[in-house]
Amino acid sequence: MKWMKIGAYCGVFLLIFGVLLIFLGLYYSLNDLQDNVDDETFFSFRTIQVFSLTLTIFIWFLSILFYYGFTKLGKFAKSKFLYNCAYLVYTIALIVFVIWLFVFYNNYFGVWTEAFSGPGLFLIFIFPIFFIAKLSFSISLIYMEKKIKGSRVTGIVGLVLMLSFVIISFLNFDVLSFLSTDDYMHLLIGIPYIFETIVLFKASKKFEK
């Protein structure tokens, strides 16, 4: 199977669904649905919540396939650095996917607790590891420029935006007041997907003939 091409197409869908998730978050924030308790608004809030959580689970599933494509690129390009970094991010994506499945089950079929809320759990326990893995992954792409044109820019963009997210998160910069911390995360982590998807398409064309 052409896993790099599959990963690239997953990247396209990740961008589409990521933008949709951000718009749902904006709609929720701007309308302040949680503070309204009438039946119609509660139904709207509940519908958005279910759809957003389902969409998040699907996004992490696509992320698994997306980064698996990069493990294949590492093999084809004979880059152990890229392969190991991509495999680490792939493994984390798999773990987060399982966590989100648990969150979905716990929220709608069990007892909801803040300790197992998806974004909170992700930011406290998973994100530091994910952050280091993504930084390493971006650095590994920089060294792939000779084999895949444009990978250096992709790596640099990834480094800058991941560091920007950390600065915004920990220093509480109110750059866009209508965006929540989760929306910042989706936006700043999501933008590199554009460049990474292009790299996968180029790699697939070069190696998967």
Short mmCIF file of C-alpha atoms in Angstrom, two decimals:
data_model
loop_
_atom_site.label_atom_id
_atom_site.label_comp_id
_atom_site.label_asym_id
_atom_site.label_seq_id
_atom_site.Cartn_x
_atom_site.Cartn_y
_atom_site.Cartn_z
CA MET A 1 0.00 0.00 0.00
CA LYS A 2 1.08 3.59 -0.65
CA TRP A 3 1.12 4.71 2.96
CA MET A 4 2.72 8.07 2.25
CA LYS A 5 -0.05 8.97 -0.17
CA ILE A 6 -2.67 7.70 2.28
CA GLY A 7 -1.03 9.81 4.99
CA ALA A 8 -1.03 12.84 2.71
CA TYR A 9 -4.75 12.54 2.01
CA CYS A 10 -5.33 12.10 5.74
CA GLY A 11 -3.48 15.39 6.16
CA VAL A 12 -5.95 17.09 3.81
CA PHE A 13 -8.90 15.81 5.85
CA LEU A 14 -7.11 16.78 9.06
CA LEU A 15 -6.95 20.37 7.83
CA ILE A 16 -10.63 20.40 6.88
CA PHE A 17 -11.83 18.83 10.12
CA GLY A 18 -9.43 20.94 12.18
CA VAL A 19 -10.86 24.16 10.74
CA LEU A 20 -14.37 22.87 11.39
CA LEU A 21 -13.45 22.09 15.00
CA ILE A 22 -12.09 25.61 15.49
CA PHE A 23 -15.31 27.13 14.10
CA LEU A 24 -17.36 24.98 16.45
CA GLY A 25 -15.24 26.21 19.34
CA LEU A 26 -15.72 29.81 18.23
CA TYR A 27 -19.48 29.34 17.94
CA TYR A 28 -19.57 27.84 21.40
CA SER A 29 -17.42 30.61 22.92
CA LEU A 30 -19.09 33.58 21.23
CA ASN A 31 -22.59 32.41 22.09
CA ASP A 32 -21.61 31.40 25.63
CA LEU A 33 -23.87 28.38 25.42
CA GLN A 34 -22.91 26.98 28.79
CA ASP A 35 -24.48 29.91 30.62
CA ASN A 36 -27.85 29.42 28.97
CA VAL A 37 -30.00 26.65 30.35
CA ASP A 38 -33.16 26.79 28.29
CA ASP A 39 -34.07 23.55 26.54
CA GLU A 40 -33.33 24.74 23.01
CA THR A 41 -29.90 26.14 23.91
CA PHE A 42 -29.00 23.10 26.01
CA PHE A 43 -29.84 20.89 23.05
CA SER A 44 -27.61 23.05 20.84
CA PHE A 45 -24.79 22.87 23.37
CA ARG A 46 -25.19 19.11 23.73
CA THR A 47 -25.27 18.60 19.98
CA ILE A 48 -22.12 20.68 19.47
CA GLN A 49 -20.38 18.88 22.33
CA VAL A 50 -21.13 15.44 20.93
CA PHE A 51 -20.17 16.44 17.39
CA SER A 52 -16.94 18.15 18.53
CA LEU A 53 -15.85 15.17 20.62
CA THR A 54 -16.64 12.75 17.79
CA LEU A 55 -14.73 14.97 15.37
CA THR A 56 -11.75 15.13 17.75
CA ILE A 57 -11.63 11.34 17.97
CA PHE A 58 -11.70 11.09 14.19
CA ILE A 59 -8.94 13.73 13.89
CA TRP A 60 -6.64 11.72 16.15
CA PHE A 61 -7.41 8.58 14.14
CA LEU A 62 -6.37 10.41 10.96
CA SER A 63 -3.24 11.64 12.78
CA ILE A 64 -2.22 8.03 13.37
CA LEU A 65 -2.31 7.31 9.63
CA PHE A 66 -0.73 10.69 8.85
CA TYR A 67 2.38 10.12 10.94
CA TYR A 68 2.58 6.48 9.93
CA GLY A 69 3.14 7.86 6.44
CA PHE A 70 6.20 9.69 7.77
CA THR A 71 7.59 6.50 9.30
CA LYS A 72 7.45 5.05 5.79
CA LEU A 73 9.19 8.15 4.44
CA GLY A 74 11.94 7.65 7.01
CA LYS A 75 12.41 4.09 5.80
CA PHE A 76 12.42 4.97 2.10
CA ALA A 77 14.77 7.92 2.65
CA LYS A 78 16.95 5.85 5.00
CA SER A 79 16.66 8.45 7.76
CA LYS A 80 16.62 6.80 11.18
CA PHE A 81 16.18 10.22 12.81
CA LEU A 82 12.97 10.95 10.88
CA TYR A 83 11.72 7.39 11.30
CA ASN A 84 12.22 7.39 15.09
CA CYS A 85 10.71 10.87 15.56
CA ALA A 86 7.72 10.07 13.33
CA TYR A 87 7.20 6.76 15.09
CA LEU A 88 7.20 8.50 18.47
CA VAL A 89 4.58 11.04 17.34
CA TYR A 90 2.60 8.19 15.73
CA THR A 91 2.65 6.27 19.03
CA ILE A 92 1.51 9.32 20.99
CA ALA A 93 -1.31 9.91 18.50
CA LEU A 94 -2.39 6.31 19.00
CA ILE A 95 -2.38 6.73 22.79
CA VAL A 96 -4.35 9.99 22.62
CA PHE A 97 -6.85 8.35 20.26
CA VAL A 98 -7.47 5.62 22.85
CA ILE A 99 -7.78 8.26 25.59
CA TRP A 100 -10.36 10.19 23.60
CA LEU A 101 -12.35 6.99 23.08
CA PHE A 102 -12.33 6.54 26.84
CA VAL A 103 -13.38 10.18 27.33
CA PHE A 104 -16.26 9.72 24.92
CA TYR A 105 -17.41 6.56 26.68
CA ASN A 106 -16.94 8.07 30.13
CA ASN A 107 -18.82 11.24 29.18
CA TYR A 108 -21.82 9.69 27.50
CA PHE A 109 -22.05 6.19 28.94
CA GLY A 110 -20.46 6.59 32.35
CA VAL A 111 -19.74 9.20 34.99
CA TRP A 112 -18.00 12.35 33.73
CA THR A 113 -15.10 13.62 35.83
CA GLU A 114 -12.86 16.63 35.24
CA ALA A 115 -9.79 14.49 35.92
CA PHE A 116 -10.42 12.62 32.70
CA SER A 117 -11.54 15.56 30.57
CA GLY A 118 -9.80 15.25 27.21
CA PRO A 119 -8.15 18.69 26.81
CA GLY A 120 -7.12 18.85 30.49
CA LEU A 121 -5.58 15.38 30.43
CA PHE A 122 -3.86 16.14 27.15
CA LEU A 123 -2.34 19.42 28.31
CA ILE A 124 -1.19 18.14 31.71
CA PHE A 125 0.17 14.69 30.93
CA ILE A 126 0.41 14.10 27.19
CA PHE A 127 1.31 17.50 25.75
CA PRO A 128 4.85 17.80 27.24
CA ILE A 129 5.79 14.49 25.61
CA PHE A 130 3.95 15.39 22.43
CA PHE A 131 5.67 18.78 22.36
CA ILE A 132 9.17 17.26 22.61
CA ALA A 133 8.28 14.63 19.99
CA LYS A 134 6.93 17.26 17.57
CA LEU A 135 9.98 19.46 18.04
CA SER A 136 12.26 16.50 17.29
CA PHE A 137 10.08 15.59 14.32
CA SER A 138 10.35 19.15 12.93
CA ILE A 139 14.12 19.11 13.35
CA SER A 140 14.31 15.77 11.54
CA LEU A 141 12.41 17.29 8.60
CA ILE A 142 14.95 20.11 8.35
CA TYR A 143 17.66 17.54 7.63
CA MET A 144 15.55 15.98 4.85
CA GLU A 145 15.86 18.96 2.48
CA LYS A 146 18.31 17.19 0.17
CA LYS A 147 15.87 14.33 -0.35
CA ILE A 148 12.53 16.14 -0.24
CA LYS A 149 12.46 19.75 -1.37
CA GLY A 150 10.53 21.98 1.01
CA SER A 151 11.05 19.82 4.08
CA ARG A 152 13.42 22.39 5.63
CA VAL A 153 10.75 25.12 5.52
CA THR A 154 8.24 22.60 6.90
CA GLY A 155 10.50 21.81 9.84
CA ILE A 156 11.19 25.46 10.60
CA VAL A 157 7.48 26.34 10.49
CA GLY A 158 6.76 23.45 12.87
CA LEU A 159 9.44 24.60 15.31
CA VAL A 160 8.31 28.23 15.32
CA LEU A 161 4.61 27.48 15.77
CA MET A 162 5.10 24.87 18.48
CA LEU A 163 7.28 27.29 20.44
CA SER A 164 4.71 30.05 19.83
CA PHE A 165 2.00 27.87 21.33
CA VAL A 166 4.05 27.28 24.47
CA ILE A 167 4.72 31.01 24.87
CA ILE A 168 1.04 31.88 24.42
CA SER A 169 -0.09 29.11 26.77
CA PHE A 170 2.29 29.69 29.67
CA LEU A 171 2.52 33.49 29.50
CA ASN A 172 -1.23 33.88 28.84
CA PHE A 173 -0.82 36.27 25.93
CA ASP A 174 -4.27 37.41 24.85
CA VAL A 175 -3.49 37.56 21.14
CA LEU A 176 -6.97 36.63 19.96
CA SER A 177 -9.38 37.15 22.83
CA PHE A 178 -12.17 35.15 21.19
CA LEU A 179 -10.03 31.99 20.96
CA SER A 180 -9.73 29.59 23.88
CA THR A 181 -6.47 27.83 24.80
CA ASP A 182 -7.74 24.70 23.03
CA ASP A 183 -8.41 26.76 19.89
CA TYR A 184 -4.85 28.13 20.05
CA MET A 185 -3.61 24.56 20.27
CA HIS A 186 -5.67 23.44 17.27
CA LEU A 187 -4.58 26.47 15.24
CA LEU A 188 -0.86 26.50 15.99
CA ILE A 189 -0.42 22.74 15.90
CA GLY A 190 -2.65 22.46 12.83
CA ILE A 191 -0.86 24.95 10.57
CA PRO A 192 2.27 22.75 10.14
CA TYR A 193 -0.04 20.01 8.78
CA ILE A 194 -0.33 22.09 5.59
CA PHE A 195 3.40 21.95 4.96
CA GLU A 196 3.77 18.37 6.21
CA THR A 197 0.99 17.21 3.90
CA ILE A 198 2.76 18.77 0.92
CA VAL A 199 5.97 16.99 1.94
CA LEU A 200 4.14 13.64 2.06
CA PHE A 201 2.63 14.18 -1.39
CA LYS A 202 6.09 14.99 -2.78
CA ALA A 203 7.61 11.98 -1.02
CA SER A 204 4.90 9.67 -2.32
CA LYS A 205 5.48 10.87 -5.87
CA LYS A 206 9.22 10.29 -5.51
CA PHE A 207 9.34 6.99 -3.63
CA GLU A 208 6.00 5.24 -4.15
CA LYS A 209 5.95 4.46 -7.85
#
